[in-house]
Coordinates of C-alpha atoms in Angstrom, one line a residue:
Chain A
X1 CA 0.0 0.0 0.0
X2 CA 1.6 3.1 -1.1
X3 CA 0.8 5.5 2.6
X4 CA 2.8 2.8 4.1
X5 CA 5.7 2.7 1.6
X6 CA 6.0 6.4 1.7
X7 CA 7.5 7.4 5.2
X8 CA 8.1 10.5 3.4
X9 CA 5.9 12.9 5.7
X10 CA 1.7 13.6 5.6
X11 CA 1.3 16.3 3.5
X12 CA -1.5 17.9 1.2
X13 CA 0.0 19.3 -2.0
X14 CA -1.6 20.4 -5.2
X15 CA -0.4 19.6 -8.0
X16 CA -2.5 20.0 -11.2
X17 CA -5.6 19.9 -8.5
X18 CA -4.7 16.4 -6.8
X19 CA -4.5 16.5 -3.1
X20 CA -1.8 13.9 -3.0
X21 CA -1.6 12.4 0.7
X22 CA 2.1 11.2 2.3
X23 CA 2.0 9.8 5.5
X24 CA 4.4 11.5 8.6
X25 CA 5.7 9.4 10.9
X26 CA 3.9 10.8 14.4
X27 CA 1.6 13.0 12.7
X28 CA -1.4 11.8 15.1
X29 CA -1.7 14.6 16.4
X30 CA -6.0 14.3 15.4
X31 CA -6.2 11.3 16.9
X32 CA -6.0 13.6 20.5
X33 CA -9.8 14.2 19.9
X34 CA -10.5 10.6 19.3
X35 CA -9.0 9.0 22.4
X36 CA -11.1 10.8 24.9
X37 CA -14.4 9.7 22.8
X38 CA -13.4 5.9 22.8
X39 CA -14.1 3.3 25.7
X40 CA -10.8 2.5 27.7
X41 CA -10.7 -1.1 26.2
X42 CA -10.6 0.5 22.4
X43 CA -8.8 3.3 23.2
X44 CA -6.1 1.4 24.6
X45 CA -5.9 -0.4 21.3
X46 CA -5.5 2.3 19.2
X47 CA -2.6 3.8 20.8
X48 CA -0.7 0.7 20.5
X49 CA -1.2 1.4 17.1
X50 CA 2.1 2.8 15.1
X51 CA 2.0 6.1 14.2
X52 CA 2.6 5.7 10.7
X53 CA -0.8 4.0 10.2
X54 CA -2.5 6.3 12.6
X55 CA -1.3 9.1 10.9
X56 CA -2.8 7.9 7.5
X57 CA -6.1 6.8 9.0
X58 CA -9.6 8.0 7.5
X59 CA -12.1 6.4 9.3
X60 CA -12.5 4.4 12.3
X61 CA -15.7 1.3 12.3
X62 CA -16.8 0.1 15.2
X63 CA -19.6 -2.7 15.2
X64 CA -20.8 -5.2 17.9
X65 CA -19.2 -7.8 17.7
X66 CA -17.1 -7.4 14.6
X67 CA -13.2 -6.8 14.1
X68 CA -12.2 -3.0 14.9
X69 CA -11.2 -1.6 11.7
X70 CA -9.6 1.5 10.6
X71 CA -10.4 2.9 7.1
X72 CA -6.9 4.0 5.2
X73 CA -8.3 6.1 2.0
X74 CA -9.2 3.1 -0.5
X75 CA -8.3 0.3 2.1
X76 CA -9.2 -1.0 5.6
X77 CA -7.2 -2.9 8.5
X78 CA -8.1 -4.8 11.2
X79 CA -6.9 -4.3 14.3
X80 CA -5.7 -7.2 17.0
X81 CA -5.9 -6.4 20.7
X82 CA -1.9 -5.5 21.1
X83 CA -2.7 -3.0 18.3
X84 CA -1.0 -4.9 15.7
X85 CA -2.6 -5.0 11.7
X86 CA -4.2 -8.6 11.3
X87 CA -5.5 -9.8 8.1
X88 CA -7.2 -13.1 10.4
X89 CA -10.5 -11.4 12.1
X90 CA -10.1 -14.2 14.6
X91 CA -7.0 -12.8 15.3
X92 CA -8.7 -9.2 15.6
X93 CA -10.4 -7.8 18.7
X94 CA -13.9 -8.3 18.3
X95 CA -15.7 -4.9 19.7
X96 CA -18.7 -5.4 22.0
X97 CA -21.6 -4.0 23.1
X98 CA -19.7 -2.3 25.8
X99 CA -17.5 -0.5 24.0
X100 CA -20.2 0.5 22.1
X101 CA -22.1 1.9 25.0
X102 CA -18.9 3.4 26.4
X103 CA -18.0 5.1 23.3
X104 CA -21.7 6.5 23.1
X105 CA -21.4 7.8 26.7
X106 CA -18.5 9.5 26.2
X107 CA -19.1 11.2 23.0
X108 CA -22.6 12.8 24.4
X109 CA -20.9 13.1 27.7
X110 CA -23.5 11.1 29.6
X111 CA -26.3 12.9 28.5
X112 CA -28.5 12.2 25.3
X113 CA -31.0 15.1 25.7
X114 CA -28.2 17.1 24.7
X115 CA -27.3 15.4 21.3
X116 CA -31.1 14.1 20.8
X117 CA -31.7 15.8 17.4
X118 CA -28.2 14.6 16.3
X119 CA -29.2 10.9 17.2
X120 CA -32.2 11.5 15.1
X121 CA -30.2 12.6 12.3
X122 CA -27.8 9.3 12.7
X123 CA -24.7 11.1 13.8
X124 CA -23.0 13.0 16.1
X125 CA -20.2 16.0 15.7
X126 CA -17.3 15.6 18.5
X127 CA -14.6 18.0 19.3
X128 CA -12.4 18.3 16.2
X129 CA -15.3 18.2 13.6
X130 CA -15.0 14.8 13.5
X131 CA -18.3 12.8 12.5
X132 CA -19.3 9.7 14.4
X133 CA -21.7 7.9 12.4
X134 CA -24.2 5.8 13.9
X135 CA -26.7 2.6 13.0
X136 CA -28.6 0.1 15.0
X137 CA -32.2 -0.2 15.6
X138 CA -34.1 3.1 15.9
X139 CA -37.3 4.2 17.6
X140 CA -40.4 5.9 16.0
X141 CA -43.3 8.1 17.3
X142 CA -45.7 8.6 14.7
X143 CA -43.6 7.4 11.8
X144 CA -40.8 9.8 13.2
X145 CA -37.5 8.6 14.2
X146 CA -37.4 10.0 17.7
X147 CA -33.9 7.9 19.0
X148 CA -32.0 4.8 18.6
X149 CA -33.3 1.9 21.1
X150 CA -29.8 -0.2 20.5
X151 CA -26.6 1.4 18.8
X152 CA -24.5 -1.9 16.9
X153 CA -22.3 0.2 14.6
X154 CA -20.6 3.3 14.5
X155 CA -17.7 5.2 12.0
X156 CA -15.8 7.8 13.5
X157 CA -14.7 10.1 10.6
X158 CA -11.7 12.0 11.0
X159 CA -11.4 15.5 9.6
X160 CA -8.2 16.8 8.7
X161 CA -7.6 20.5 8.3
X162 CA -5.7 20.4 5.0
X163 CA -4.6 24.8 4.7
X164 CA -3.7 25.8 1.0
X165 CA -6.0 22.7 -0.6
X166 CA -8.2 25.5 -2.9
X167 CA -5.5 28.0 -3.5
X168 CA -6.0 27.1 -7.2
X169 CA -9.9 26.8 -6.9
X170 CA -10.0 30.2 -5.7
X171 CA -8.8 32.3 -8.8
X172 CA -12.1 30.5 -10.5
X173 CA -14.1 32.1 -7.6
X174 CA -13.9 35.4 -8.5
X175 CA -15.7 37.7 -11.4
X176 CA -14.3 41.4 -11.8
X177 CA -13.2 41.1 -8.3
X178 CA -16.5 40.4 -7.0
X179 CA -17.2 36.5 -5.3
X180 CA -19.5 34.6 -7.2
X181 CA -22.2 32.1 -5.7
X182 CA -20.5 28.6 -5.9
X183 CA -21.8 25.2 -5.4
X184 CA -19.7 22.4 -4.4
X185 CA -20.8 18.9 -5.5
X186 CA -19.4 15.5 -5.1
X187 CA -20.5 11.9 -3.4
X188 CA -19.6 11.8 0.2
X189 CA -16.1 11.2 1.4
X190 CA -14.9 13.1 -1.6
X191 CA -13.6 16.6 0.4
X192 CA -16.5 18.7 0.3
X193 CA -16.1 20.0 3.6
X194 CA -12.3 20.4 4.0
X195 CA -12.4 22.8 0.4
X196 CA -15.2 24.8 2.0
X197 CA -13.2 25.3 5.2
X198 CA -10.4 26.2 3.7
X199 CA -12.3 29.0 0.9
X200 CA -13.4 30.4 3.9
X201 CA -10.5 30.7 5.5
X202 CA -8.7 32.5 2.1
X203 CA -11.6 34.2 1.7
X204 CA -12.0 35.5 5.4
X205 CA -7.7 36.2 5.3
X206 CA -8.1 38.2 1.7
X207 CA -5.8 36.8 -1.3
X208 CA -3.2 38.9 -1.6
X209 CA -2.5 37.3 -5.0
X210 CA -5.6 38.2 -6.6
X211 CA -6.0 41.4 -4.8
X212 CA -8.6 40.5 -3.3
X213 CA -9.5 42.0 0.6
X214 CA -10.7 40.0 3.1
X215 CA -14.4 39.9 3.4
X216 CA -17.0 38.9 6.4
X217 CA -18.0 35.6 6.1
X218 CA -20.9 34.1 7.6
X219 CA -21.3 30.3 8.6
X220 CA -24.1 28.6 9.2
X221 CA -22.7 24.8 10.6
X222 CA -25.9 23.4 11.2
X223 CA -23.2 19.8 12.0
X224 CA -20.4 22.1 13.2
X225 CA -18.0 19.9 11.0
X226 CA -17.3 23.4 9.0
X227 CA -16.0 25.4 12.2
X228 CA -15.9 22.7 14.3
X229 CA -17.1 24.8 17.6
X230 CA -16.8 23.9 21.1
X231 CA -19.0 26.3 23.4
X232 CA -19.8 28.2 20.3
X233 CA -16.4 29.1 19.4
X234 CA -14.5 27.8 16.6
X235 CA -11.7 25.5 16.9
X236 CA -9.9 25.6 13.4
X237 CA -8.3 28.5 11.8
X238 CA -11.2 29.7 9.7
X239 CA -9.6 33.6 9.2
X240 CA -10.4 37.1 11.2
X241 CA -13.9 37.6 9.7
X242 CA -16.1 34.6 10.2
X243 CA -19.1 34.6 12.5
X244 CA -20.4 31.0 12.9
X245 CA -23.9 30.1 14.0
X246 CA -23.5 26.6 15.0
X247 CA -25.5 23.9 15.2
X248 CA -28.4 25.9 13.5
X249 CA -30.7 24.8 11.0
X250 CA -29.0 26.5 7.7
X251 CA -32.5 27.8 6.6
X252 CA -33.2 29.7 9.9
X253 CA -29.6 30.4 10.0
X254 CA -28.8 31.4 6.6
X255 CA -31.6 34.3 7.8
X256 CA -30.7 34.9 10.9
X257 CA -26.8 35.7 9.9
X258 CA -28.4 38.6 6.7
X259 CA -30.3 40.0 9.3
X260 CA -28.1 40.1 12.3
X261 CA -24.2 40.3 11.3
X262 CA -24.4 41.7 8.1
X263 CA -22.4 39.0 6.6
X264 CA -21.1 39.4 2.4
X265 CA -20.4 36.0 2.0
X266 CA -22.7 32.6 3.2
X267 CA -20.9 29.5 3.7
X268 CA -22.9 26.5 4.5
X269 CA -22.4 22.7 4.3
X270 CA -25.1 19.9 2.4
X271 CA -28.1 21.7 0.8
X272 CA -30.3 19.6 0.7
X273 CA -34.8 20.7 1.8
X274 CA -36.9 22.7 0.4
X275 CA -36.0 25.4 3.2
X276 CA -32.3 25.3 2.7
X277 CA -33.4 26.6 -1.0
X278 CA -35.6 29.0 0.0
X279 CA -32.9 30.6 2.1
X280 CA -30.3 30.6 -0.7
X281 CA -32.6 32.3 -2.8
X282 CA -33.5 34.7 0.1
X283 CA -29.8 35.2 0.4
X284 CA -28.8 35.9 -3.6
X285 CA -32.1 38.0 -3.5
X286 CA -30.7 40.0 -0.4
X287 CA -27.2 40.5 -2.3
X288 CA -25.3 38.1 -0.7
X289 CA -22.6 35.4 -2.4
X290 CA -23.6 32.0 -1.0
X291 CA -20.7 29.0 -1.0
X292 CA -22.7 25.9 -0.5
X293 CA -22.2 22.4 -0.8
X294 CA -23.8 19.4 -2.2
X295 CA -24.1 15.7 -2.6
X296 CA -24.4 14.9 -5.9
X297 CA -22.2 13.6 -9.1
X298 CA -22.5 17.3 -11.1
X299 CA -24.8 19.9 -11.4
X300 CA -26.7 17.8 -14.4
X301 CA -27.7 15.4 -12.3
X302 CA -28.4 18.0 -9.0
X303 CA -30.8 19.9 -11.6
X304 CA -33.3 16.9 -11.2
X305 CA -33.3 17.0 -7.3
X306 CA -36.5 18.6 -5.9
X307 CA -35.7 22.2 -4.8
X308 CA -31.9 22.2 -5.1
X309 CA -32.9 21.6 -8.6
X310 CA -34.7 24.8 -9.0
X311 CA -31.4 26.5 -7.8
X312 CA -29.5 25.0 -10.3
X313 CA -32.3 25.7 -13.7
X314 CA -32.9 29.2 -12.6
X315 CA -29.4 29.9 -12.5
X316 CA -28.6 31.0 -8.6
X317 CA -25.2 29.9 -8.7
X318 CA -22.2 31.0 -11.2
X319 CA -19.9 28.2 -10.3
X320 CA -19.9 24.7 -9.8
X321 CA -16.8 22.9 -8.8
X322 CA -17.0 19.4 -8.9
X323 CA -15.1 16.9 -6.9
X324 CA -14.1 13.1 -6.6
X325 CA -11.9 11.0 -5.0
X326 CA -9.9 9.4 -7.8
X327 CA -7.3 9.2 -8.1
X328 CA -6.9 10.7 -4.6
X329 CA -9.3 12.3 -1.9
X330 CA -10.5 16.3 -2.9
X331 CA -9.5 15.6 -7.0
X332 CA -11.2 18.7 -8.6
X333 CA -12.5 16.9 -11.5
X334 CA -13.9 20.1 -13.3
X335 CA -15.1 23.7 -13.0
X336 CA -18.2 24.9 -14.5
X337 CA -19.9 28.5 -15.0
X338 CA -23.8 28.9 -13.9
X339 CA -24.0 28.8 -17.7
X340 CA -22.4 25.4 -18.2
X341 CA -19.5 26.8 -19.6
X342 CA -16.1 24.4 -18.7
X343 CA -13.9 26.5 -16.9
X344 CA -11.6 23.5 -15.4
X345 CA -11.7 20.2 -16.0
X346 CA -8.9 17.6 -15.4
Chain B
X1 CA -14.5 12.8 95.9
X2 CA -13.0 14.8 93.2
X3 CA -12.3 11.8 90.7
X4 CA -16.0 10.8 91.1
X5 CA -17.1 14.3 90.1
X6 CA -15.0 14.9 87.1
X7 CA -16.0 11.1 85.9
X8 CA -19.6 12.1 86.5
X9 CA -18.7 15.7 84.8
X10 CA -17.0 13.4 82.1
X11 CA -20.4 11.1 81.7
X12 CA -22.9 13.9 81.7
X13 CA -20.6 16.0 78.4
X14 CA -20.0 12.4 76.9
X15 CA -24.0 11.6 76.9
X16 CA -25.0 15.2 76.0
X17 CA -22.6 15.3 73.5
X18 CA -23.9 11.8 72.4
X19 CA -27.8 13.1 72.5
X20 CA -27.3 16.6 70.4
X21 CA -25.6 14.9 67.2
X22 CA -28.0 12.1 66.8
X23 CA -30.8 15.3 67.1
X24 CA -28.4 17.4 64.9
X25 CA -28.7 14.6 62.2
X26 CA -32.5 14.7 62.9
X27 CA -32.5 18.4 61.9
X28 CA -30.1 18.6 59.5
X29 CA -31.7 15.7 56.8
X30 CA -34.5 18.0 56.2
X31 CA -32.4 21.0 55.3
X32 CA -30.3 18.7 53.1
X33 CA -33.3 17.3 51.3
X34 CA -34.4 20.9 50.6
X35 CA -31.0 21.9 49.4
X36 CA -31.2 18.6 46.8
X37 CA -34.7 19.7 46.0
X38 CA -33.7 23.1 45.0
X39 CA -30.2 21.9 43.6
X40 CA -32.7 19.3 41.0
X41 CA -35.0 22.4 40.1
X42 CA -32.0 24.0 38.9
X43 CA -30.9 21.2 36.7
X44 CA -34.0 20.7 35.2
X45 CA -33.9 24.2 34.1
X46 CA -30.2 23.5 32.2
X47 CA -31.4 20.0 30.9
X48 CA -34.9 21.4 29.7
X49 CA -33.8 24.6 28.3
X50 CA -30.1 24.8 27.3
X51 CA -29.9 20.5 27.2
X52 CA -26.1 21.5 29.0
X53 CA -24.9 18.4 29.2
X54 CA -24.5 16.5 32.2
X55 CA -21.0 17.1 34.2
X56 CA -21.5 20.8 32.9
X57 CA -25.2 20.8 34.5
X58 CA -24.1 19.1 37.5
X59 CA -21.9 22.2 38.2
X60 CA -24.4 24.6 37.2
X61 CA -27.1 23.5 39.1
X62 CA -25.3 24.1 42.5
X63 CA -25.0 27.8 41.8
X64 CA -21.5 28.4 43.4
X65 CA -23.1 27.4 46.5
X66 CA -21.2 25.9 49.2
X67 CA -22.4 22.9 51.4
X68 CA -22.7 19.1 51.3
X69 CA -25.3 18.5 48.6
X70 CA -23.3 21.0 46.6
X71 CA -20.1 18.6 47.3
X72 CA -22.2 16.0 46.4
X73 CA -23.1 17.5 42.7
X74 CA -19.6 18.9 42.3
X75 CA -18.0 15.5 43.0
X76 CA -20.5 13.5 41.1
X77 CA -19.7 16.2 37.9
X78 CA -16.0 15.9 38.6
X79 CA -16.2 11.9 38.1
X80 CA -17.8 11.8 35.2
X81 CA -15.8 14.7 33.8
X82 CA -12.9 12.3 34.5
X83 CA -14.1 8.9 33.6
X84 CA -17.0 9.7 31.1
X85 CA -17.6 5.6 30.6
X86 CA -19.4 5.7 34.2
X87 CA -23.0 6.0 34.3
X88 CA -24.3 8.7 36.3
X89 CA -25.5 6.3 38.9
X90 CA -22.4 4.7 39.4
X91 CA -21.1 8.3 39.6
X92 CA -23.2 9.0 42.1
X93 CA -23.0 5.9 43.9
X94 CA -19.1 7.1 44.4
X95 CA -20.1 10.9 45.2
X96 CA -22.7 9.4 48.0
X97 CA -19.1 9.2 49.7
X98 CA -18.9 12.9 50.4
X99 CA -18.5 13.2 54.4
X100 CA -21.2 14.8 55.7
X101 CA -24.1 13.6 54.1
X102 CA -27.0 12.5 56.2
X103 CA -29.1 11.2 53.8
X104 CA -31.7 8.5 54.8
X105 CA -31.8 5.0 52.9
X106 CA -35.7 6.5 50.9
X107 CA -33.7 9.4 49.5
X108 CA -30.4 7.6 48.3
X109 CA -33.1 4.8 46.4
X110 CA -34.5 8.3 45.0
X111 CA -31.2 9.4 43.7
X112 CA -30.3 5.5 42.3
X113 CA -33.7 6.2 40.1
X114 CA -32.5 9.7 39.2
X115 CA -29.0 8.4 38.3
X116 CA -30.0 5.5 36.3
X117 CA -32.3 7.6 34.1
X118 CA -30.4 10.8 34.3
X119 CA -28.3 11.6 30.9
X120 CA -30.2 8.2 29.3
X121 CA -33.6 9.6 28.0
X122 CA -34.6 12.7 25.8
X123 CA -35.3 15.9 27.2
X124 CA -39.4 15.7 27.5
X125 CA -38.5 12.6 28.9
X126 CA -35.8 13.7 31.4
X127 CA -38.3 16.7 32.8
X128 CA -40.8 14.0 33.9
X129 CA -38.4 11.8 35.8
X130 CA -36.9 15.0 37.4
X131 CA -40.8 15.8 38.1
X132 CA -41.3 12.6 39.4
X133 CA -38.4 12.9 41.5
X134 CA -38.9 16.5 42.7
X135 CA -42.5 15.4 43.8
X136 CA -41.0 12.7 45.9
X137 CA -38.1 14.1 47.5
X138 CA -40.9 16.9 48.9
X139 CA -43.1 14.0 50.5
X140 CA -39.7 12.8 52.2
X141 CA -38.7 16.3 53.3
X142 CA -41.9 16.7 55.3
X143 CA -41.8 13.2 56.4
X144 CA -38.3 14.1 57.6
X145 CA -39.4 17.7 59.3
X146 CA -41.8 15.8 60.8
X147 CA -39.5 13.6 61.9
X148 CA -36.7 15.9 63.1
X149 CA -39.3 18.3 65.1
X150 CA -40.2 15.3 66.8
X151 CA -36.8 13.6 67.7
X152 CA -34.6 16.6 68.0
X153 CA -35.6 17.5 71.1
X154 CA -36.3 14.1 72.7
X155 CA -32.7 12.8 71.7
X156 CA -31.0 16.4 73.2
X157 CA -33.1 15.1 76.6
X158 CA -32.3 11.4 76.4
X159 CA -28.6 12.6 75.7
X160 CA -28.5 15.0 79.3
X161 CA -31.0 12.8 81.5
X162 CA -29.5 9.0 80.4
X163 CA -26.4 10.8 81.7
X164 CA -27.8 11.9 84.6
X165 CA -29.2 8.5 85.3
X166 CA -25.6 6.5 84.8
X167 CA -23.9 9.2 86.9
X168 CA -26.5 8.7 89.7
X169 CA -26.6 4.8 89.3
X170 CA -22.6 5.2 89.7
X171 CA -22.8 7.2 93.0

């Protein structure tokens, strides 16, 4: 596997718009969030792990009874109980139930009132902005999932602040000076997020290169993977101009932020109801450049959603940048005007 | 002469002494239950309305105040602050430690229920149990007024006379 023949050092370059990933020896340092979530028993594991691989790891899957398995990019390991790779899954650690359970009490902190519309959603955001996944069997009042009954899986994804990643998206962001509307589409794990993050942050800083001043930027992290708040207050590098309403439903929020800061750019993270639309629209109508992002393959396929759709045939935004994770995680496959003109594409 | 008076003085304190904490404990479980009552009322309002979650609550809800039950909320916040894989209850369990604490067997059951369903339910869900509770813990506290106003004094007497009695069955 090529992150563990390359002891070269973990690092997120562009070249021709390929994030190309090299693994640092040590560089765990985003694995400080994850040990304080994690029951002693897999905790303890994982830091018998070697740095190398910890350094390079993308995702960690829990399930009841099942090996414990870390997600490297394109590949998965599993983990024995000293912490060593086995490829035998009855040499693995099998996780149980109590793990499980642990892990779940420590990520709400004991108390699931306070993460109860998270549950209903299926995951939870920790310190970080790391996403913890979660599946098992679920609970309904009136056709509604109110919580899960039993948790028997969970994925803990790790997000990695990777600075300077859309320093050559950025020139495309621009029209006579002036930030154009942008959407942001790709299938998940594909680097939505981290490109959004780090627009704001260039954005937020001003581009000296393109002349460009900084400008206020408002966030609406209705996950808080974008700021990644704890108490309210950011905890990555996101500029000198960003206010962030977290954990706030982006259609309220999108509103709230026009209204209330003042804000000349709106960032927010997976469009997706009929509300989110309306406030994009609200937004554009109020004079406001919105950076959004989406689910999706392009924007062909997007335009047939219901109401992110309607953004896309009426024009709303100016650019879409589309992303996949071929050959490597945050490829910019191409670059597209509102019109459908190509401005990019690899 | 004098060795028998300052082992009767010595009897009589000892006795007195013996009679005025039992009736201290009398009075004091009342006042403790009231402090628990109001410390619960608080927490409700951070669960219900700001869902704070639960070591942060748990400070909250004493309101700086000093005293036992605050100990006993600070220490059971400061567990699971540290080992977040406990359950409240067995938090609580540990916290039940705190010296001081004159809690009667009814009210520690009480707080078993509260700890097993504190943190583990949804917020409608969590207001009930903390109703349910509240209602409960006020039925014991006037049990245990009743209780105190009733033994306080009557220990403080048995305490000086039982004395009294030994030091003249002595003599």
């Amino acid at each position: 596997m090529r992150i563990f023949t390359n002891n070269a050092f973990y690092l997120f370059g562009i070249n021709d718009f390929i994030y190309h990933i090299y693994v640092k020896k040590g560089d765990v340092n985003v694995m400080k969030d994850i040990y304080p979530v994690l029951a002693p028993q897999l905790a303890s594991i994982l830091q018998l792990v070697q740095a190398d691989i910890l350094g390079a790891v993308t995702e960690i899957r829990i399930r009841t009874l099942k090996p414990l398995m870390l997600v490297l990019g394109n590949e998965d390991i599993m983990l024995s109980a000293a912490g060593q790779v086995t490829k035998s899954s009855h040499e693995a650690y099998l996780c149980t139930e109590d793990d499980l359970l642990k892990t779940l009490q420590l990520i709400c902190k004991n108390s699931r009132y306070a993460v109860e519309e998270e549950l209903r959603l299926g995951f939870i955001t920790i310190k970080g902005g790391h996403r913890v996944g979660l599946c098992g069997q679920i609970a309904l009042e009136q056709s509604r999932i109110k919580t899960f009954k039993h948790i028997s899986g969970m994925n803990i994804r790790l997000a990695r602040e990777v600075k300077g990643c859309s320093q050559k998206v950025l020139s495309y962001l621009f029209e006579n000076n002036q930030i154009v509307s942008t959407l942001i589409i790709s299938p998940p794990r594909c680097g939505k997020t981290t490109l959004l993050r780090d627009i704001i942050r260039n954005i937020s800083k001003g581009i000296e290169c393109l002349g460009v001043k900084g400008l206020q930027v408002g966030i609406v992290d209705e996950r808080s993977e974008v700021a990644a708040c704890q108490n309210g207050v950011p905890t990555v590098d996101l500029g000198p101009r960003v206010d962030v309403l977290d954990a706030c439903p982006k259609a309220s929020g999108m509103l709230m932020l026009i209204r209330s800061m003042g804000p000349e750019v709106l960032a927010t993270d997976e469009l997706g109801r009929q509300e989110d639309a309306i406030a994009v629209q609200e937004a554009l109508h109020a004079g406001v450049s919105v950076i959004a992002t989406v689910h999706g393959k392009d924007e062909k396929e997007i335009k047939e959603r219901p109401y992110i759709g309607d953004l896309v045939k009426n024009h709303y935004f100016q650019r879409y940048i589309i992303l996949d994770n071929t050959p490597k995680v945050g490829t910019v496959r191409r670059i597209s005007s509102g019109t459908g003109k190509v401005l990019y594409c690899l | 002469m004098w060795l028998k008076l300052v082992g009767s003085l010595f009897i009589i304190i000892a006795g007195s002494l013996l009679g005025f904490n039992v009736a201290a404990r009398y009075a004091e479980r009342p006042r403790q239950i009231r402090q628990l009552i109001t410390c619960l009322a608080s927490l409700k309002a951070y669960i219900s309305y700001a869902a704070i979650p639960l070591p942060e609550a748990l400070i909250a809800c004493t309101g700086g105040a000093k005293g036992v039950i605050s100990d006993f909320f600070l220490k059971t916040a400061a567990i699971l602050t540290k080992c977040g894989w406990l359950t409240p209850q067995e938090a609580m369990e540990q916290a039940l430690q705190v010296p001081g604490l004159v809690l009667e067997k009814a009210e520690v059951e009480l707080l078993a229920v509260l700890g097993a369903n504190l943190g583990a339910v949804d917020r409608i869900e969590q207001e009930k149990y903390l109703n349910m509770i509240h209602e409960q813990l006020q039925q014991l506290e006037i049990e245990a007024a009743q209780l105190s106003a009733r033994n306080s004094k009557m220990y403080r007497y048995l305490g000086i006379c039982g004395s009294l009695t030994i030091v003249i069955l002595l003599v």
